[in-house]
PDB file of C-alpha atoms in Angstrom:
ATOM      1  CA  MET A   1      12.654  -5.218  16.577  1.00 91.00           C
ATOM      2  CA  LEU A   2       9.029  -5.512  15.515  1.00 95.00           C
ATOM      3  CA  LYS A   3       6.202  -7.040  17.512  1.00 97.00           C
ATOM      4  CA  ILE A   4       2.927  -7.851  15.750  1.00 95.00           C
ATOM      5  CA  VAL A   5      -0.401  -7.933  17.576  1.00 95.00           C
ATOM      6  CA  ILE A   6      -3.515  -9.119  15.768  1.00 95.00           C
ATOM      7  CA  ASP A   7      -6.854  -8.376  17.390  1.00 94.00           C
ATOM      8  CA  HIS A   8      -9.375 -10.343  15.327  1.00 92.00           C
ATOM      9  CA  GLU A   9     -12.343  -9.143  17.377  1.00 93.00           C
ATOM     10  CA  ARG A  10     -11.598  -5.448  16.769  1.00 93.00           C
ATOM     11  CA  LYS A  11     -10.058  -6.124  13.342  1.00 94.00           C
ATOM     12  CA  LEU A  12      -6.768  -4.458  14.257  1.00 95.00           C
ATOM     13  CA  LEU A  13      -3.289  -5.218  12.991  1.00 95.00           C
ATOM     14  CA  ILE A  14      -0.820  -3.513  15.325  1.00 96.00           C
ATOM     15  CA  PHE A  15       2.883  -3.111  14.576  1.00 96.00           C
ATOM     16  CA  LYS A  16       4.931  -2.204  17.674  1.00 97.00           C
ATOM     17  CA  VAL A  17       8.358  -0.894  16.734  1.00 96.00           C
ATOM     18  CA  LEU A  18      10.840  -1.440  19.574  1.00 96.00           C
ATOM     19  CA  GLY A  19      14.402  -0.156  19.948  1.00 96.00           C
ATOM     20  CA  VAL A  20      16.636   1.545  17.427  1.00 96.00           C
ATOM     21  CA  ILE A  21      15.063   1.918  13.993  1.00 93.00           C
ATOM     22  CA  GLU A  22      17.090   0.428  11.160  1.00 96.00           C
ATOM     23  CA  SER A  23      14.903   1.613   8.285  1.00 95.00           C
ATOM     24  CA  GLY A  24      15.715  -1.024   5.655  1.00 97.00           C
ATOM     25  CA  ARG A  25      15.417  -3.844   8.176  1.00 97.00           C
ATOM     26  CA  LEU A  26      12.158  -2.411   9.560  1.00 96.00           C
ATOM     27  CA  THR A  27      10.631  -2.259   6.079  1.00 96.00           C
ATOM     28  CA  ASP A  28      11.670  -5.864   5.449  1.00 98.00           C
ATOM     29  CA  LEU A  29      10.150  -6.965   8.776  1.00 96.00           C
ATOM     30  CA  ILE A  30       6.872  -5.153   8.088  1.00 95.00           C
ATOM     31  CA  ILE A  31       6.597  -6.682   4.610  1.00 96.00           C
ATOM     32  CA  GLU A  32       7.348 -10.134   6.016  1.00 96.00           C
ATOM     33  CA  ALA A  33       4.732  -9.613   8.728  1.00 94.00           C
ATOM     34  CA  TYR A  34       2.138  -8.709   6.101  1.00 93.00           C
ATOM     35  CA  LYS A  35       3.029 -11.783   4.050  1.00 94.00           C
ATOM     36  CA  THR A  36       2.774 -13.999   7.136  1.00 94.00           C
ATOM     37  CA  ASN A  37      -0.566 -12.525   8.245  1.00 90.00           C
ATOM     38  CA  ARG A  38      -2.413 -12.200   4.937  1.00 86.00           C
ATOM     39  CA  SER A  39      -5.743 -12.940   6.628  1.00 82.00           C
ATOM     40  CA  ALA A  40      -5.399  -9.638   8.502  1.00 85.00           C
ATOM     41  CA  TRP A  41      -4.577  -7.409   5.506  1.00 84.00           C
ATOM     42  CA  THR A  42      -8.080  -6.008   5.446  1.00 87.00           C
ATOM     43  CA  TYR A  43      -7.842  -5.008   9.111  1.00 93.00           C
ATOM     44  CA  ARG A  44      -7.385  -1.506  10.424  1.00 94.00           C
ATOM     45  CA  ARG A  45      -3.695  -0.782  11.042  1.00 93.00           C
ATOM     46  CA  ILE A  46      -1.776   0.837  13.866  1.00 96.00           C
ATOM     47  CA  PHE A  47       1.973   1.517  13.907  1.00 94.00           C
ATOM     48  CA  ASP A  48       3.168   2.187  17.465  1.00 96.00           C
ATOM     49  CA  TYR A  49       6.532   3.989  17.606  1.00 93.00           C
ATOM     50  CA  ARG A  50       6.450   5.020  21.286  1.00 93.00           C
ATOM     51  CA  ARG A  51       9.212   2.555  22.216  1.00 95.00           C
ATOM     52  CA  ALA A  52      11.325   3.218  19.113  1.00 93.00           C
ATOM     53  CA  GLU A  53      14.449   5.312  18.790  1.00 91.00           C
ATOM     54  CA  GLY A  54      15.510   7.124  15.651  1.00 87.00           C
ATOM     55  CA  ILE A  55      13.742   8.049  12.448  1.00 84.00           C
ATOM     56  CA  TYR A  56      12.204   5.768   9.832  1.00 86.00           C
ATOM     57  CA  SER A  57      13.729   7.003   6.557  1.00 88.00           C
ATOM     58  CA  TYR A  58      11.404   8.473   3.981  1.00 84.00           C
ATOM     59  CA  ASP A  59      12.915   6.314   1.206  1.00 90.00           C
ATOM     60  CA  GLU A  60      11.965   3.181   3.132  1.00 91.00           C
ATOM     61  CA  VAL A  61       8.449   4.454   3.781  1.00 84.00           C
ATOM     62  CA  GLU A  62       8.137   5.071   0.040  1.00 85.00           C
ATOM     63  CA  ARG A  63       9.352   1.511  -0.615  1.00 93.00           C
ATOM     64  CA  LEU A  64       6.814   0.119   1.849  1.00 89.00           C
ATOM     65  CA  LEU A  65       3.977   2.202   0.357  1.00 83.00           C
ATOM     66  CA  ALA A  66       4.873   1.155  -3.213  1.00 89.00           C
ATOM     67  CA  TRP A  67       4.928  -2.510  -2.169  1.00 93.00           C
ATOM     68  CA  TRP A  68       1.650  -2.133  -0.256  1.00 86.00           C
ATOM     69  CA  HIS A  69      -0.144  -0.422  -3.164  1.00 83.00           C
ATOM     70  CA  ALA A  70       1.055  -3.102  -5.612  1.00 91.00           C
ATOM     71  CA  GLU A  71       0.086  -5.993  -3.318  1.00 91.00           C
ATOM     72  CA  THR A  72      -3.377  -4.666  -2.477  1.00 87.00           C
ATOM     73  CA  ALA A  73      -4.334  -3.148  -5.840  1.00 86.00           C
ATOM     74  CA  SER A  74      -7.194  -5.588  -6.407  1.00 87.00           C
ATOM     75  CA  MET A  75      -8.211  -5.993  -2.746  1.00 85.00           C
ATOM     76  CA  GLU A  76     -10.951  -4.399  -0.654  1.00 84.00           C
ATOM     77  CA  ILE A  77      -8.944  -3.122   2.312  1.00 83.00           C
ATOM     78  CA  CYS A  78      -9.116  -0.576   5.090  1.00 82.00           C
ATOM     79  CA  ASN A  79      -7.079   2.409   3.949  1.00 83.00           C
ATOM     80  CA  TYR A  80      -6.826   4.184   7.295  1.00 88.00           C
ATOM     81  CA  VAL A  81      -3.613   3.911   9.295  1.00 89.00           C
ATOM     82  CA  ALA A  82      -2.975   5.276  12.782  1.00 93.00           C
ATOM     83  CA  ILE A  83       0.531   6.141  13.937  1.00 90.00           C
ATOM     84  CA  ILE A  84       1.137   6.294  17.680  1.00 94.00           C
ATOM     85  CA  THR A  85       4.082   8.430  18.718  1.00 89.00           C
ATOM     86  CA  VAL A  86       5.183  10.879  21.371  1.00 86.00           C
ATOM     87  CA  GLU A  87       7.915  12.240  19.115  1.00 78.00           C
ATOM     88  CA  ILE A  88       7.012  15.526  17.397  1.00 67.00           C
ATOM     89  CA  LEU A  89       9.167  14.686  14.326  1.00 67.00           C
ATOM     90  CA  PHE A  90       7.174  11.481  13.767  1.00 64.00           C
ATOM     91  CA  GLU A  91       3.964  13.486  13.947  1.00 62.00           C
ATOM     92  CA  ILE A  92       5.210  15.958  11.329  1.00 64.00           C
ATOM     93  CA  ARG A  93       6.489  13.124   9.119  1.00 66.00           C
ATOM     94  CA  ALA A  94       3.127  11.311   9.383  1.00 64.00           C
ATOM     95  CA  LYS A  95       1.562  14.279   7.600  1.00 64.00           C
ATOM     96  CA  ILE A  96       4.143  13.965   4.806  1.00 63.00           C
ATOM     97  CA  PHE A  97       3.586  10.193   4.570  1.00 63.00           C
ATOM     98  CA  ASP A  98      -0.172  10.810   4.445  1.00 57.00           C
ATOM     99  CA  GLU A  99       0.304  12.785   1.225  1.00 63.00           C
ATOM    100  CA  ALA A 100       2.151   9.824  -0.324  1.00 60.00           C
ATOM    101  CA  TYR A 101      -0.501   7.358   0.813  1.00 61.00           C
ATOM    102  CA  THR A 102      -2.808   8.102  -2.084  1.00 60.00           C
ATOM    103  CA  LYS A 103      -5.462   5.498  -1.341  1.00 67.00           C
ATOM    104  CA  GLY A 104      -6.164   6.396   2.269  1.00 74.00           C
ATOM    105  CA  GLN A 105      -5.269   8.458   5.280  1.00 82.00           C
ATOM    106  CA  ILE A 106      -2.524   8.320   7.902  1.00 83.00           C
ATOM    107  CA  MET A 107      -3.029  10.148  11.196  1.00 87.00           C
ATOM    108  CA  SER A 108      -0.823  10.350  14.279  1.00 88.00           C
ATOM    109  CA  PHE A 109      -1.870  10.091  17.925  1.00 93.00           C
ATOM    110  CA  ASP A 110      -0.177   9.945  21.309  1.00 92.00           C
ATOM    111  CA  THR A 111      -2.231   7.058  22.754  1.00 95.00           C
ATOM    112  CA  THR A 112      -3.678   3.775  21.550  1.00 96.00           C
ATOM    113  CA  ALA A 113      -7.116   4.804  22.798  1.00 97.00           C
ATOM    114  CA  LYS A 114      -7.126   7.932  20.610  1.00 97.00           C
ATOM    115  CA  ALA A 115      -5.920   5.945  17.595  1.00 97.00           C
ATOM    116  CA  ILE A 116      -8.637   3.321  18.014  1.00 96.00           C
ATOM    117  CA  SER A 117     -11.306   5.985  18.582  1.00 97.00           C
ATOM    118  CA  TRP A 118     -10.337   7.624  15.285  1.00 96.00           C
ATOM    119  CA  LEU A 119     -10.338   4.277  13.460  1.00 96.00           C
ATOM    120  CA  ASP A 120     -13.764   3.488  14.943  1.00 96.00           C
ATOM    121  CA  VAL A 121     -15.102   6.698  13.350  1.00 95.00           C
ATOM    122  CA  VAL A 122     -13.392   6.545   9.930  1.00 92.00           C
ATOM    123  CA  ALA A 123     -13.399   2.744   9.530  1.00 91.00           C
ATOM    124  CA  PRO A 124     -16.067   1.185  11.735  1.00 93.00           C
ATOM    125  CA  ILE A 125     -15.901  -2.597  11.962  1.00 87.00           C
ATOM    126  CA  ASP A 126     -19.613  -3.072  11.270  1.00 74.00           C
ATOM    127  CA  GLN A 127     -19.513  -1.192   7.928  1.00 56.00           C
ATOM    128  CA  GLY A 128     -17.245  -3.718   6.255  1.00 49.00           C
ATOM    129  CA  THR A 129     -14.398  -1.238   5.842  1.00 45.00           C
ATOM    130  CA  ALA A 130     -12.081  -3.231   8.021  1.00 43.00           C
TER     131      ALA A 130
END
C-alpha cells in the first residue's frame, strides 16, 4: 500500500510505503501518484519505508528512475530525494540507487526530521529549487 502526503507549504511530496513491498505494484503506484499529482512534481521528495516489509527490487527502481528521467527531462525540478528507513539494507541500497540517479542525490535517514533538515539545506524552498 502507498499513502501520499503533499505538504504545499513546505513543498514536500511524501510517499509512505506500508506493508509488504510488491516491487512491480509499488512502482506502478508511485508512477500513478506522480501522474495524479503533477502540480507537486517540482517538490522535494521523501520516501518513507519505516512501515514497509521486504525489499524494493533494483530492477523496479531502475524502471522508476528511467520513467522519472524521461518524464522530467524538460522540467525544472528538485533533484534531491530523502529515504527514511530503519532497515540497514535499505540504507545500503539507497547509496546504490543514488549512483543510478544521475540528475540528483538520494540520501537515507532514520527520521522525518533529519530528512527534512537535509532537504532544507540542499534544496531550500526560498531558492526556487523545490
